[in-house]
Every structure is written in structure tokens, then in C-alpha cells.
Amino acid sequence: MSQNIQQLLENNQAWVKRFEKENPGIFEKLSHQQNPEYLWIGCSDSRVPANTIVGLQPGEVFVHRNVANLVNYTDFNLLSVLEYAVNVLGVSDIILCGHYGCGGVMAAMESQEHGLVDNWLRSIKDIYRENKKAVDALSDSKAQVNLLCELNVKQQVKNLSHTSIVQNAWNNGTHLTIHGVIYSIEDGLLKDMQVSISSIDEVDRLYQLV
Ligand code: CO
């Protein structure tokens, strides 16, 4: 069902007409500034499109996506996005979104080489090792993968709270909350993992930088 680029350009023209009709002056308004309240960090998986699943329009969410929605401290791409979203755009909420059945999480659970991506996914093996008893206790492999997907979301929320960018924002009195949610590709529903963090007091002392 692949569409060629000509079809995509035609889709774009139809979308412009429809979107402008529903929101008169929207492109004029967006051309001056962006003022999103949210930073979204999600998986690159094509079935988890940020704006679409939470019903947000252009201009309403700043987005970063990578394989398995990871917050790795050596990733200057993510750190640059985070810094800009927090310090310049002044977002009030960061949404870390994982999804069940994540291929990146599945790959990290296997004892085999996949390529360069194994380096990217390495930190998920650490999460698996730390929670191996709970994960392996589940009887079917799908449930095991899904538990690790949830544990991965929880860890990445913590990782965000361990960055100097987030901690400095809190220290400067900025209201900033990090949320962890997980998406089900099977029914389209998002679940709040109830692991929101909104102050330095909720961060393990060892990881407090400021
Ligand atoms: Co994924």
C-alpha cells in the first residue's frame, strides 16, 4: 500500500485546505511563534504518532522520538531537544511515552546480535537484569515484553529527572512535571503509569545535582 511522493504532495495540499478552513488564520499565527505546553518523548514506531493519539494540532507539542523512547545521557540529540523545550519554550509537562510490544525492548531481551542498534538498546538490558525475577516469573513471552516496556517507561522518567536541565529548571522555580505513559497499539489507549515527578525532593539523593 505504498504511496509515491506525488501522492503525498497531493495529500499535503488537501490537508492545508482542510486545516486552514477549520482553523482560519492558523498558518499565519504559527508562522510567528510556537508556544507548546508539552514535550513528548516517544518511540520511533510508526504506529505511535505523538500528535494524533493525544489529539494535538501543529504548534501544541514539541516532539522527540527514538527507538524504544530512551533517555540516554550521551545522546546530544535528546539533550538538545530537552534543553530547548525546558529553557526556551518553557514547556510545563514532559510526557515520556512507551508502548506495549516495542520491538526495541524485544531486541534487548534477546541474546543475539542485531547490529549497531544493540549499543543504543544496551541500557534496556540493565533494566531487564535488575528486574529479571519479576519479568521471568510471567508465563508468556508477550507479558514479559510488556512488563519490561512498562519498567522501561519508569526508568526513562527517572533518567529525565536526573538530568541537570530538569533539576536546574526546578531549582529556578519552574513548574515542570515529568509523566510516564504507555500506549497500546492493540486498542489505541494510553495508560498513565502514575510515576509523575515534579520536584527535586522526589529524586534519589545520589542523583541530585543541584
Ligand atoms: Co517501540
XYZ file of C-alpha atoms and ligand atoms in Angstrom:
211
model
C 0.000 0.000 0.000
C 2.950 2.307 -0.551
C 2.151 5.804 -1.756
C 4.586 7.591 -4.033
C 5.827 11.074 -3.199
C 3.447 12.662 -5.711
C 0.530 11.249 -3.755
C 1.963 12.625 -0.504
C 2.283 16.112 -2.012
C -1.340 15.947 -3.112
C -2.340 14.786 0.383
C -0.483 17.792 1.761
C -2.374 20.247 -0.436
C -5.692 18.721 0.600
C -4.665 18.877 4.286
C -3.641 22.552 4.018
C -7.067 23.441 2.578
C -8.941 21.460 5.226
C -6.828 22.621 8.185
C -6.975 26.310 7.218
C -10.739 26.054 6.692
C -11.217 24.528 10.164
C -8.754 26.982 11.776
C -8.866 30.280 9.889
C -5.523 32.120 10.092
C -3.732 29.155 11.689
C -0.679 29.207 9.378
C -0.320 32.981 9.769
C -0.404 32.528 13.568
C 2.048 29.600 13.611
C 4.480 31.476 11.359
C 5.210 33.952 14.175
C 5.943 31.604 17.067
C 5.469 28.218 18.680
C 4.229 28.011 22.242
C 3.750 24.319 23.088
C 2.924 23.263 26.650
C 4.234 19.743 26.142
C 7.450 17.957 25.284
C 6.784 14.444 24.006
C 9.475 11.766 24.089
C 8.284 8.598 22.384
C 9.302 5.606 20.266
C 10.013 5.984 16.539
C 7.460 3.213 15.863
C 5.151 4.367 13.031
C 2.091 3.184 14.965
C 2.638 5.640 17.823
C 2.287 9.132 16.251
C 2.529 11.762 19.003
C 0.096 14.479 17.858
C -2.504 12.052 16.558
C -3.005 9.851 19.630
C -3.409 12.780 22.046
C -5.408 14.963 19.649
C -2.949 17.854 19.449
C -2.543 20.227 16.496
C 0.622 21.678 14.962
C 2.188 24.068 17.476
C 0.898 22.222 20.550
C 3.574 19.602 21.268
C 7.364 19.574 20.854
C 8.420 16.073 19.825
C 11.471 13.838 20.115
C 11.312 10.197 19.084
C 13.920 7.440 19.058
C 13.997 3.650 19.121
C 12.429 2.464 22.420
C 11.885 6.006 23.816
C 15.193 6.112 25.675
C 16.763 8.920 27.672
C 20.472 8.180 27.292
C 22.810 10.736 28.861
C 25.255 10.702 25.960
C 22.512 11.494 23.428
C 23.115 15.120 22.456
C 20.100 14.999 20.190
C 17.699 14.301 23.064
C 19.554 16.603 25.488
C 19.418 19.477 22.979
C 15.687 18.948 22.462
C 15.161 18.783 26.237
C 17.214 21.929 26.872
C 15.364 23.912 24.215
C 11.932 22.710 25.323
C 12.557 23.492 29.006
C 14.698 26.637 28.857
C 13.444 28.395 25.724
C 9.914 27.136 25.055
C 9.126 26.771 28.762
C 7.030 23.617 28.496
C 5.140 22.720 31.678
C 4.908 18.973 31.087
C 7.230 16.325 29.662
C 5.470 13.164 28.507
C 7.612 10.046 28.263
C 5.552 7.629 26.179
C 6.375 3.960 25.758
C 4.280 1.319 24.031
C 3.486 -2.340 24.530
C 5.102 -4.780 22.106
C 8.054 -2.435 21.495
C 10.495 -4.019 19.017
C 13.419 -2.253 20.673
C 12.562 -3.758 24.059
C 12.120 -7.205 22.467
C 15.523 -6.954 20.764
C 17.169 -6.018 24.073
C 15.734 -9.150 25.716
C 17.351 -11.444 23.158
C 20.837 -12.909 23.367
C 21.825 -12.215 19.795
C 23.380 -9.506 17.659
C 21.107 -7.147 15.708
C 23.669 -4.558 14.637
C 24.510 -1.020 15.673
C 21.187 -0.760 17.491
C 22.440 -3.156 20.195
C 24.587 -0.301 21.538
C 21.596 2.017 21.597
C 19.432 -0.545 23.398
C 22.074 -1.682 25.896
C 20.561 0.184 28.854
C 17.326 -1.831 28.484
C 19.337 -4.994 29.220
C 20.322 -3.367 32.527
C 16.638 -2.771 33.374
C 15.885 -6.400 32.492
C 18.774 -7.667 34.646
C 17.617 -5.585 37.618
C 14.048 -6.915 37.295
C 14.763 -10.386 35.908
C 12.903 -12.290 38.629
C 9.644 -10.353 38.152
C 9.814 -10.462 34.352
C 10.779 -14.150 34.045
C 8.055 -15.102 36.550
C 5.405 -14.248 33.939
C 4.340 -17.285 31.948
C 4.080 -15.985 28.402
C 6.654 -14.043 26.449
C 4.219 -11.311 25.400
C 3.510 -10.463 29.049
C 7.244 -10.474 29.773
C 7.913 -7.989 26.959
C 5.040 -5.779 28.089
C 6.225 -5.692 31.700
C 9.688 -4.665 30.528
C 8.078 -1.975 28.331
C 6.430 -0.564 31.486
C 9.624 -0.815 33.540
C 11.454 0.966 30.706
C 9.000 3.891 30.866
C 9.512 4.163 34.637
C 13.303 4.176 34.255
C 13.287 6.784 31.468
C 11.095 9.086 33.607
C 13.730 8.768 36.356
C 16.511 9.390 33.839
C 14.832 12.656 32.807
C 14.642 13.712 36.459
C 18.373 13.003 36.796
C 19.383 15.499 34.096
C 20.890 18.836 35.100
C 18.486 20.508 32.644
C 15.382 19.402 34.570
C 16.947 19.865 38.014
C 18.134 23.409 37.229
C 14.649 24.297 35.998
C 13.153 23.085 39.301
C 15.873 24.935 41.220
C 14.914 28.144 39.384
C 11.288 27.744 40.472
C 9.937 26.472 37.158
C 6.800 24.339 37.360
C 7.730 21.260 35.382
C 6.225 17.783 35.635
C 7.527 14.608 34.018
C 4.876 11.982 33.249
C 5.233 8.343 32.202
C 2.544 6.859 29.955
C 2.289 3.701 27.866
C 0.365 3.170 24.638
C -1.429 0.045 23.484
C -1.180 -0.493 19.736
C -3.986 -3.068 20.086
C -6.697 -0.607 21.205
C -5.150 2.857 20.858
C -5.441 3.656 24.556
C -2.840 5.444 26.664
C -2.310 4.419 30.285
C -0.848 6.753 32.916
C 1.896 4.829 34.728
C 1.382 7.038 37.841
C 5.084 7.821 38.097
C 4.944 11.598 37.637
C 7.805 13.601 39.155
C 7.564 17.346 39.725
C 10.266 18.241 42.258
C 13.850 17.500 43.236
C 12.628 16.029 46.544
C 11.297 13.059 44.585
C 14.756 12.329 43.155
C 17.104 9.826 44.841
C 19.735 11.845 46.785
C 22.566 10.220 44.820
C 21.208 11.742 41.593
C 20.545 15.227 42.964
C 22.931 17.631 41.244
C 21.705 20.999 42.452
Co 8.938 0.868 20.083
